[in-house]
Coordinates of N, CA and C in Angstrom, one line a residue:
X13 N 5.5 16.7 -9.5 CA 5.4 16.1 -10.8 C 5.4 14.6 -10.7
X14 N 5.5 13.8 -11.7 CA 5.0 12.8 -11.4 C 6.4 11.7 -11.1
X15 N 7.3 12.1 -11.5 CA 8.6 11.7 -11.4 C 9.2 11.8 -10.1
X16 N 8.4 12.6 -9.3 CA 8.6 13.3 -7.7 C 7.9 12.2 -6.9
X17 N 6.5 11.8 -7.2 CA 6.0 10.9 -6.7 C 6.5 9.7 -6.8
X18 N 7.0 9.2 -8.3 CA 7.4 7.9 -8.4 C 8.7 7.3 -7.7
X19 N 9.3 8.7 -7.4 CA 10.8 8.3 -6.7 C 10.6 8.5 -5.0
X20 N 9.6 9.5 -4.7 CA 8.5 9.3 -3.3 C 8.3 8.0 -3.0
X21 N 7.8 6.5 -3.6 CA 6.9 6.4 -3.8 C 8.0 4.9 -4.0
X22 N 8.8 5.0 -4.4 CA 10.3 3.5 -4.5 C 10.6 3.9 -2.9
X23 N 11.3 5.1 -2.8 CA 11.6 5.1 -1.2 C 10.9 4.6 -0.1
X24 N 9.3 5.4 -0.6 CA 8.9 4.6 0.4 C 8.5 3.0 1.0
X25 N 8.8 2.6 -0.2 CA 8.8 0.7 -0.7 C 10.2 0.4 -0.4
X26 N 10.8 1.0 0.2 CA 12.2 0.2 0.0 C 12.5 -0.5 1.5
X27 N 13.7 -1.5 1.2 CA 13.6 -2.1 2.3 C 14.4 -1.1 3.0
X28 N 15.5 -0.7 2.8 CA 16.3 0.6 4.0 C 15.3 1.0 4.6
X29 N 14.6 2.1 3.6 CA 13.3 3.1 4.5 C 12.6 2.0 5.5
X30 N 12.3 0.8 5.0 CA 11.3 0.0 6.1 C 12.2 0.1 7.6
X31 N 13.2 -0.7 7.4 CA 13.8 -0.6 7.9 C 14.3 0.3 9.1
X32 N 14.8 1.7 8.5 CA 14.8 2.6 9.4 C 13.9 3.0 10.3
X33 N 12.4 2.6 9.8 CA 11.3 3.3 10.2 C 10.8 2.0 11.3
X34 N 11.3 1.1 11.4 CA 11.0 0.0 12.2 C 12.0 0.2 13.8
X35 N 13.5 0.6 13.4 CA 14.0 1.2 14.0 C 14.0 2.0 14.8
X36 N 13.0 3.4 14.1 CA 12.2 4.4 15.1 C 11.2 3.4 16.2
X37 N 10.5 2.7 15.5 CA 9.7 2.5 16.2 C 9.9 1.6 17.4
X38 N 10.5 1.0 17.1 CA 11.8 0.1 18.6 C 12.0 1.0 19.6
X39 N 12.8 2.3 19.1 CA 13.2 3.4 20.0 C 12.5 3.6 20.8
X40 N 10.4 4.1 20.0 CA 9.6 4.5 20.8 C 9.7 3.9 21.6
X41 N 9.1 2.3 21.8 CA 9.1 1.6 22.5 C 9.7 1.4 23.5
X42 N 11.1 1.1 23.1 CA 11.7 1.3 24.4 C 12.2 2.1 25.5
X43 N 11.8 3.4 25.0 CA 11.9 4.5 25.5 C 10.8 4.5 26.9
X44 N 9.8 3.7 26.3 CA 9.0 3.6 27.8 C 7.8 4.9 27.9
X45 N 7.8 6.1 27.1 CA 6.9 7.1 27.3 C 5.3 6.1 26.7
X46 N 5.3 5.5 25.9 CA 4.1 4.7 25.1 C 3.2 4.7 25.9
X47 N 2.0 4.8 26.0 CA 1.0 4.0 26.4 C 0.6 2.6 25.8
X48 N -0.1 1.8 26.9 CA -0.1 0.5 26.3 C -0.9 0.6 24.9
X49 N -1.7 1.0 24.7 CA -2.3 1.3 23.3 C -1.3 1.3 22.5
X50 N -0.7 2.8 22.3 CA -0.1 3.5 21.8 C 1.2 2.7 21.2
X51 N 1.5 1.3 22.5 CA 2.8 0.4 21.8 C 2.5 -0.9 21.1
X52 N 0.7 -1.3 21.2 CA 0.6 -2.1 20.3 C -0.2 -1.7 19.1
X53 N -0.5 -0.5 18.5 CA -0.4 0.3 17.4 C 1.1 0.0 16.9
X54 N 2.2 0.5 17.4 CA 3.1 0.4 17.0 C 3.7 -0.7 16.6
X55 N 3.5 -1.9 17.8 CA 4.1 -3.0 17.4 C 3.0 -3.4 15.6
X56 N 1.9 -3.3 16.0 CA 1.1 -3.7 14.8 C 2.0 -3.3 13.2
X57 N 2.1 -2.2 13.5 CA 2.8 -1.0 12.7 C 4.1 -1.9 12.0
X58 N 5.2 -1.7 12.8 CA 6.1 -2.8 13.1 C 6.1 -4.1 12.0
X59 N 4.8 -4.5 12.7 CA 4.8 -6.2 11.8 C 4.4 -6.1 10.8
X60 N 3.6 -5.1 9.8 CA 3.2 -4.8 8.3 C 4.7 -4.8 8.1
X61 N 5.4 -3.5 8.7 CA 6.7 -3.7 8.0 C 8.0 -4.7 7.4
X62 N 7.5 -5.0 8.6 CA 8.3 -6.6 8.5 C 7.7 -7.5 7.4
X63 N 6.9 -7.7 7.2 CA 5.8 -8.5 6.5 C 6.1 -8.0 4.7
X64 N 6.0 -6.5 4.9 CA 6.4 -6.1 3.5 C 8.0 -6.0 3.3
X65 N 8.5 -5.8 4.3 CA 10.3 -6.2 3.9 C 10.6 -7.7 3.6
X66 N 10.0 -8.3 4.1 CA 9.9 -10.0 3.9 C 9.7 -10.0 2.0
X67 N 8.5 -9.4 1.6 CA 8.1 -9.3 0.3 C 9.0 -8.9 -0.9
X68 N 9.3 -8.1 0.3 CA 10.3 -7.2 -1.3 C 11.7 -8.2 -1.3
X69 N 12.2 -8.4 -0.1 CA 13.3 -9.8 -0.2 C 13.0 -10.9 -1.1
X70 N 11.4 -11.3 -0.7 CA 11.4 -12.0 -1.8 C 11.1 -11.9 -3.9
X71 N 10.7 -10.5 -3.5 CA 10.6 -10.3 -5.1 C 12.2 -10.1 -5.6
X72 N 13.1 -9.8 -4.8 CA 14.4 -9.6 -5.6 C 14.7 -11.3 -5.6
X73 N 14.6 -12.1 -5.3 CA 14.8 -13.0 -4.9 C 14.3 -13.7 -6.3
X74 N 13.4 -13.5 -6.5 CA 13.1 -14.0 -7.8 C 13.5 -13.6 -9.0
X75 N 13.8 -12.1 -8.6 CA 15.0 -11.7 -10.1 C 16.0 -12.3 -10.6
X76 N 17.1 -12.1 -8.9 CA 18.2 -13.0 -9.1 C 18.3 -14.3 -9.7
X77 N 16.8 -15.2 -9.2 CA 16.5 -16.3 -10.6 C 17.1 -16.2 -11.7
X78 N 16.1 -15.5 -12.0 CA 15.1 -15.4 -13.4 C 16.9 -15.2 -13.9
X79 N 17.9 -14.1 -13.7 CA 19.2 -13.2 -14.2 C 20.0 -15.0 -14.2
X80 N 19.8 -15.3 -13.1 CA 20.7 -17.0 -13.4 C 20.6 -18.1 -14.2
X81 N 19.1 -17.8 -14.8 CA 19.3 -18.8 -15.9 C 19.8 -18.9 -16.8
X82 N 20.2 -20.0 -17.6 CA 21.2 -20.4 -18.6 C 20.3 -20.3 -19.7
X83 N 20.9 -20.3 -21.1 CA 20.4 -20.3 -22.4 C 19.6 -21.4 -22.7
X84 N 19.6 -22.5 -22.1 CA 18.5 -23.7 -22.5 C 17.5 -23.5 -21.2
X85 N 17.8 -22.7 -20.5 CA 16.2 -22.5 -19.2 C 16.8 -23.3 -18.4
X86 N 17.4 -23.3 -17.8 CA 18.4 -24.3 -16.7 C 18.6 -23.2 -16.0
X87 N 18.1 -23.6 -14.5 CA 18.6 -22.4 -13.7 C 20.1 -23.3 -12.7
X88 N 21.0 -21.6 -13.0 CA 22.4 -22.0 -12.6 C 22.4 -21.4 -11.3
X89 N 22.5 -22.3 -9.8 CA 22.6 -21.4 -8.4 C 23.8 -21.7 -8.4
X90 N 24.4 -20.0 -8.0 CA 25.8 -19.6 -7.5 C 25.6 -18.9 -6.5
X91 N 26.5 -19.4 -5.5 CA 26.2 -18.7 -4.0 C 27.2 -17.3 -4.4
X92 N 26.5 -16.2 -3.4 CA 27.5 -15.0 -4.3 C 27.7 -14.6 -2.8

């Protein structure tokens, strides 16, 4: 259903899941079985991840803004 997909679908957008899955892929690597191919696929793999975890850091990044501003549009930074 579609409620199945859309929660599919955040996980797989999330920074944890990136994360972990970047993780595995370290392992491969260092594990040594790879072919040279096979580990810069991976690393390629790898660097989207990174690139979209970068992203999503920065879209929360801009929430936290947006939640800080004051009633006259003054943004208040508080280090938390």
């Amino acid at each position: 259903n579609w409620m199945e997909f859309l929660e599919k679908d955040m996980k797989k957008n999330s920074f944890e899941a990136n994360l972990e899955e970047i993780d595995t892929i370290i392992a491969k690597m260092e594990s040594g079985e790879l072919s040279l191919e096979d580990s810069i696929k991976e690393y390629e793999k790898a660097m989207k991840l990174l690139k979209k975890s970068s992203d999503l850091l920065e879209n929360v990044e801009g929430k936290l803004y947006q939640v800080m501003k004051d009633q006259e549009g003054e943004l208040q930074v508080e280090e938390l």
